[in-house]
Coordinates of C-alpha atoms and ligand atoms in Angstrom, one line a residue:
M54 CA 18.7 19.4 5.4
H55 CA 16.5 22.2 6.6
A56 CA 13.3 20.7 7.9
A57 CA 9.9 22.3 7.6
R58 CA 9.4 22.1 11.4
G59 CA 5.9 21.4 12.7
T60 CA 4.2 21.0 9.4
D61 CA 1.3 18.6 8.6
F62 CA 1.6 16.7 5.4
D63 CA -0.9 14.5 3.5
V64 CA 1.8 12.3 1.8
L65 CA 5.4 11.9 2.9
V66 CA 7.7 10.0 0.5
V67 CA 11.0 8.5 1.7
G68 CA 12.7 7.6 -1.6
S69 CA 14.8 8.2 -4.7
C70 CA 15.4 10.9 -7.2
N71 CA 16.9 10.1 -10.6
T72 CA 17.5 11.9 -13.9
D73 CA 15.9 9.8 -16.6
L74 CA 17.9 9.5 -19.8
I75 CA 15.3 8.2 -22.2
S76 CA 16.1 6.7 -25.6
Y77 CA 13.2 5.7 -27.9
V78 CA 13.9 2.6 -30.0
S79 CA 11.8 0.4 -32.4
R80 CA 12.6 -2.6 -30.2
L81 CA 14.8 -3.2 -27.1
P82 CA 18.3 -4.3 -27.9
K83 CA 19.5 -7.9 -27.4
P84 CA 22.6 -8.5 -25.3
G85 CA 25.7 -7.4 -27.2
E86 CA 23.7 -5.6 -29.9
T87 CA 23.9 -2.0 -31.0
I88 CA 20.8 -0.4 -32.4
H89 CA 19.7 3.0 -33.6
G90 CA 17.3 5.0 -31.5
T91 CA 14.8 7.5 -32.9
K92 CA 14.6 10.1 -30.2
F93 CA 16.3 11.0 -26.9
S94 CA 15.1 13.1 -23.9
I95 CA 16.1 13.9 -20.4
G96 CA 13.5 14.1 -17.6
F97 CA 12.9 13.9 -13.9
G98 CA 12.5 10.5 -12.5
G99 CA 13.2 8.1 -9.6
K100 CA 10.3 6.1 -8.2
G101 CA 10.2 8.2 -5.0
A102 CA 10.2 11.5 -6.8
N103 CA 7.7 10.3 -9.4
Q104 CA 5.2 9.1 -6.8
C105 CA 5.5 12.2 -4.7
V106 CA 5.1 14.6 -7.7
M107 CA 2.0 12.6 -8.8
S108 CA 0.3 12.9 -5.4
S109 CA 1.2 16.6 -5.4
R110 CA -0.2 17.3 -8.9
L111 CA -3.6 15.9 -7.7
G112 CA -3.6 18.3 -4.7
A113 CA -2.0 16.4 -1.8
K114 CA 0.3 18.4 0.5
T115 CA 3.6 16.5 0.0
A116 CA 7.2 16.3 1.2
I117 CA 10.1 14.0 0.2
V118 CA 13.0 12.8 2.2
A119 CA 15.7 12.3 -0.4
M120 CA 19.3 12.9 -1.4
V121 CA 20.7 14.4 -4.6
G122 CA 24.3 15.1 -5.7
D123 CA 25.8 18.6 -5.6
D124 CA 25.6 18.9 -9.4
S125 CA 23.3 20.4 -12.1
F126 CA 21.0 17.3 -12.1
G127 CA 20.5 17.7 -8.4
N128 CA 19.8 21.4 -8.6
D129 CA 17.3 20.8 -11.4
T130 CA 15.7 18.1 -9.3
I131 CA 15.1 20.4 -6.4
K132 CA 13.7 23.1 -8.7
N133 CA 11.4 20.5 -10.2
F134 CA 10.1 19.6 -6.8
K135 CA 9.4 23.2 -6.0
N136 CA 7.6 23.6 -9.4
N137 CA 5.4 20.7 -8.4
N138 CA 4.6 22.1 -4.9
V139 CA 6.7 19.4 -3.1
D140 CA 8.3 20.5 0.1
V141 CA 12.1 20.2 -0.2
G142 CA 12.9 20.8 3.4
F143 CA 14.1 17.2 3.7
V144 CA 16.1 17.0 0.4
G145 CA 19.8 16.8 1.1
K146 CA 22.7 17.5 -1.2
S147 CA 26.0 15.6 -1.1
S148 CA 29.3 16.2 -2.9
E149 CA 30.2 12.5 -2.2
A150 CA 28.1 11.1 -5.1
S151 CA 26.3 12.3 -8.2
T152 CA 22.6 12.5 -8.5
G153 CA 21.0 9.2 -9.4
A154 CA 20.7 8.5 -13.1
A155 CA 18.5 6.1 -15.1
P156 CA 19.2 5.2 -18.7
I157 CA 15.9 4.0 -20.1
A158 CA 14.9 2.5 -23.5
V159 CA 11.3 2.7 -24.6
D160 CA 10.1 0.6 -27.6
D161 CA 7.3 1.1 -30.2
Q162 CA 4.9 -0.8 -28.0
G163 CA 5.5 1.6 -25.1
Q164 CA 7.4 -1.1 -23.1
N165 CA 10.6 -0.1 -21.4
S166 CA 13.8 -1.4 -19.8
I167 CA 15.5 0.7 -17.1
I168 CA 19.0 0.7 -15.5
I169 CA 19.4 2.6 -12.2
V170 CA 22.7 4.1 -11.1
A171 CA 21.7 5.0 -7.6
G172 CA 24.5 7.5 -6.8
A173 CA 23.4 9.9 -4.0
N174 CA 20.3 7.9 -3.3
N175 CA 22.6 5.4 -1.6
L176 CA 23.6 8.1 0.9
L177 CA 20.1 8.6 2.3
S178 CA 20.5 7.3 5.8
E179 CA 18.4 6.3 8.7
S180 CA 19.3 9.5 10.5
H181 CA 17.8 11.6 7.7
V182 CA 14.6 9.8 8.2
T183 CA 14.7 10.1 12.0
D184 CA 15.4 13.8 11.7
A185 CA 12.5 14.3 9.3
F186 CA 10.0 12.4 11.5
A187 CA 11.2 14.4 14.5
S188 CA 10.6 17.6 12.6
I189 CA 7.2 17.1 11.0
N190 CA 4.0 17.4 13.0
S191 CA 1.9 14.8 11.2
C192 CA 1.4 13.0 7.9
K193 CA -1.4 10.8 6.7
V194 CA 0.4 8.4 4.3
L195 CA 4.0 7.3 4.0
L196 CA 5.1 6.0 0.6
C197 CA 8.3 4.0 0.2
Q198 CA 10.0 2.0 -2.6
L199 CA 13.3 0.1 -2.8
E200 CA 15.7 2.5 -4.6
I201 CA 17.4 3.7 -1.4
P202 CA 19.3 1.7 1.2
P203 CA 16.9 -0.9 2.6
A204 CA 17.6 0.0 6.3
T205 CA 16.5 3.6 5.6
T206 CA 13.2 2.4 4.1
L207 CA 12.6 0.0 7.0
T208 CA 13.3 2.8 9.5
A209 CA 10.8 5.0 7.8
L210 CA 8.1 2.3 7.7
K211 CA 8.6 1.5 11.4
L212 CA 8.6 5.1 12.6
A213 CA 5.4 5.8 10.6
K214 CA 3.7 2.7 11.9
R215 CA 4.6 3.8 15.5
R216 CA 2.9 7.2 14.8
G217 CA -0.2 5.6 13.3
V218 CA 0.6 6.8 9.8
L219 CA -0.8 4.6 6.9
T220 CA 2.2 3.0 5.2
V221 CA 2.4 1.9 1.6
L222 CA 5.4 0.0 0.2
N223 CA 6.0 -0.3 -3.5
P224 CA 8.7 -3.1 -3.5
A225 CA 10.5 -1.8 -6.6
P226 CA 12.9 -2.6 -8.1
A227 CA 12.2 -6.2 -7.3
V228 CA 14.3 -8.2 -4.8
E229 CA 14.2 -11.9 -4.2
N230 CA 14.6 -12.2 -0.5
L231 CA 12.9 -9.2 1.0
D232 CA 13.1 -9.3 4.8
E233 CA 9.8 -10.1 6.4
E234 CA 9.9 -6.9 8.5
F235 CA 9.1 -5.0 5.3
F236 CA 5.8 -7.0 4.9
R237 CA 4.9 -6.6 8.6
N238 CA 5.5 -2.8 8.6
C239 CA 3.4 -1.8 5.7
D240 CA -0.4 -1.5 5.6
I241 CA -0.5 -1.7 1.8
F242 CA 2.0 -3.8 -0.2
C243 CA 1.9 -2.9 -3.8
P244 CA 4.1 -4.8 -6.3
N245 CA 3.7 -5.1 -10.0
E246 CA 3.6 -8.6 -11.7
T247 CA 7.4 -8.9 -12.0
E248 CA 8.0 -7.9 -8.4
A249 CA 5.2 -10.3 -7.2
E250 CA 6.9 -13.1 -9.2
L251 CA 10.3 -12.6 -7.6
L252 CA 8.9 -12.2 -4.1
T253 CA 6.7 -15.3 -4.2
S254 CA 8.6 -17.5 -6.8
L255 CA 5.2 -18.0 -8.4
P256 CA 4.3 -17.1 -12.0
V257 CA 2.3 -13.9 -12.3
T258 CA 1.2 -13.4 -15.9
N259 CA -2.6 -13.1 -15.5
V260 CA -5.3 -12.3 -13.1
E261 CA -5.7 -15.9 -11.7
E262 CA -2.0 -16.2 -11.1
A263 CA -1.9 -12.7 -9.4
K264 CA -4.7 -13.9 -7.1
R265 CA -2.6 -16.9 -6.0
A266 CA 0.5 -14.7 -5.5
S267 CA -1.4 -12.1 -3.5
L268 CA -2.4 -14.9 -1.0
A269 CA 1.3 -15.9 -0.8
L270 CA 2.2 -12.3 0.0
L271 CA -0.4 -12.1 2.7
D272 CA 1.3 -15.2 4.3
K273 CA 4.5 -13.2 4.5
G274 CA 2.8 -10.8 6.9
C275 CA 1.2 -7.9 5.1
S276 CA -2.4 -7.0 5.6
K277 CA -3.4 -5.6 2.2
V278 CA -1.9 -6.5 -1.1
I279 CA -2.5 -4.8 -4.5
I280 CA -0.7 -6.4 -7.4
T281 CA -0.7 -4.2 -10.5
L282 CA -0.9 -6.0 -13.9
G283 CA -0.6 -3.2 -16.5
V284 CA -3.4 -3.6 -19.1
Q285 CA -4.9 -6.4 -17.0
G286 CA -5.8 -4.0 -14.2
S287 CA -5.0 -5.0 -10.6
V288 CA -5.8 -7.5 -7.9
L289 CA -6.7 -6.5 -4.3
T290 CA -6.5 -9.0 -1.5
L291 CA -7.2 -8.3 2.2
R292 CA -5.9 -10.4 5.1
D293 CA -9.4 -10.2 6.7
T294 CA -11.3 -11.9 3.8
R295 CA -8.5 -13.6 1.8
T296 CA -10.8 -13.2 -1.2
P297 CA -8.9 -11.6 -4.1
V298 CA -10.8 -9.1 -6.1
H299 CA -9.9 -8.2 -9.7
I300 CA -10.2 -4.5 -10.7
P301 CA -10.0 -4.0 -14.4
V302 CA -8.6 -1.0 -16.1
K303 CA -9.8 1.1 -19.1
Q304 CA -7.9 0.0 -22.3
V305 CA -6.0 2.8 -24.1
K306 CA -3.3 2.9 -26.8
A307 CA 0.0 3.0 -24.9
L308 CA 2.7 5.3 -26.1
D309 CA 5.1 5.1 -23.2
S310 CA 4.4 3.1 -20.0
T311 CA 7.5 4.5 -18.2
G312 CA 6.5 5.6 -14.7
A313 CA 2.9 4.4 -15.1
G314 CA 3.3 2.3 -11.9
D315 CA 4.5 5.4 -10.1
C316 CA 1.6 7.4 -11.4
F317 CA -0.7 4.7 -10.0
I318 CA 0.9 4.7 -6.6
G319 CA 1.2 8.5 -6.3
S320 CA -2.5 8.7 -7.1
L321 CA -3.3 5.9 -4.7
A322 CA -1.6 7.8 -1.9
Y323 CA -3.5 11.0 -2.8
Y324 CA -6.8 9.2 -2.6
L325 CA -5.9 7.4 0.7
S326 CA -5.0 10.7 2.3
S327 CA -7.7 12.9 0.8
Y328 CA -10.6 10.4 0.5
P329 CA -10.1 8.2 3.6
D330 CA -13.7 7.0 3.6
L331 CA -13.7 5.8 0.0
R332 CA -13.6 2.0 -0.5
L333 CA -10.2 0.7 -1.5
E334 CA -11.6 -0.8 -4.7
E335 CA -12.9 2.5 -5.8
I336 CA -9.6 4.2 -4.9
I337 CA -7.8 1.6 -7.0
R338 CA -10.2 2.2 -9.9
R339 CA -9.6 5.9 -9.8
A340 CA -5.8 5.6 -9.5
S341 CA -5.9 3.2 -12.5
V342 CA -7.8 5.7 -14.6
I343 CA -5.1 8.3 -13.9
A344 CA -2.3 5.9 -14.6
S345 CA -3.9 5.1 -18.0
I346 CA -3.8 8.8 -18.8
S347 CA -0.1 8.8 -18.2
V348 CA 0.7 5.9 -20.7
C349 CA -0.8 8.0 -23.5
A350 CA 2.0 10.6 -23.3
A351 CA 5.8 10.3 -23.5
G352 CA 8.3 10.5 -20.7
T353 CA 8.1 9.8 -17.0
Q354 CA 6.8 12.9 -15.0
T355 CA 6.1 14.7 -18.3
S356 CA 3.3 12.2 -18.8
F357 CA 1.6 12.7 -15.4
P358 CA -1.5 14.8 -15.5
W359 CA -2.3 17.7 -13.1
K360 CA -5.7 17.6 -11.4
S361 CA -6.8 20.5 -13.7
D362 CA -6.0 18.4 -16.8
I363 CA -8.2 15.5 -15.7
S364 CA -11.9 15.2 -16.8
H365 CA -14.3 14.8 -13.9
D366 CA -16.5 12.6 -16.1
E367 CA -15.4 9.4 -14.5
G368 CA -16.3 10.6 -11.0
L369 CA -12.6 10.8 -10.1
F370 CA -13.1 13.6 -7.5
K371 CA -16.5 12.6 -6.1
H372 CA -16.7 12.0 -2.4
Ligands
LIG263 O1 9.4 3.7 -12.4 C1 10.1 4.5 -13.3 C2 11.3 5.1 -12.7 O2 12.2 4.0 -12.4 C3 12.1 6.0 -13.6 O3 11.8 7.3 -13.4 C4 13.6 5.7 -13.2 O4 14.3 6.8 -12.7 C5 13.5 4.6 -12.2 O5 13.6 5.0 -10.9

């Protein structure tokens, strides 16, 4: 990895890159069933990459610490980062494993199911993170997910905390017994409903249930929890007040929800870094509007808007 020594970043992502292999189907297949699809496409994905690209498209100065395979998917992934103004100084290439891949099925309702084959993502080590942190001058927000080795993510969260960087953890894909250190080392913990259910063993199907789950997540050691609920918006709960607040989202006709959560979190990181004085509720409202734009188009990153595509009508870029 060739680090961009001494640089200041708005958003640093330590996370995954995948190539998304997307099949469009009228409904998701049952176990053991073969069904016909209607369309197929290949695109750039991986929760880390998606979130980083989204922050960048809004104007944040971004970098990603990631690992790809020494193959055509890996080369294309690096080119894609460059096309999206993401610094690739911390993207490593390995011949030991292939670039991560994600076969995805998307149904007529825009719902999806995703399989991740991590490949080179599993080779992203704690030393890659330590080297990156030693090389950069500063960053405002660190974004992490759970598609790389857990120890690597935890190292990133701890190093960032030590340097006073705002840390955001999107605990995806969901795991049942997440070590408490992850909760304690993130400033904002942001699961979706499925992840919140697995982490708390509580049902999370509506706003009231999300409010209860958010309190249970605070009890695990985090200070701010945002549970995203798709069309039902999100719930924000702070340790200081323990009063969950529901933030609704604009209703749109969903075509493809793949990556909408990443679009939300990438936007959240952009606002946290570029509008630090904005209230968190307003930041969530704005990030939700941007995520709702993404569900109206097909694909993962292909559905993410650039700042220039977004109407200023809803006050999305007002200070
Ligand atoms: O959140 C969507 C992403 O999950 C996809 O891009 C896929 O690669 C998996 O990481």
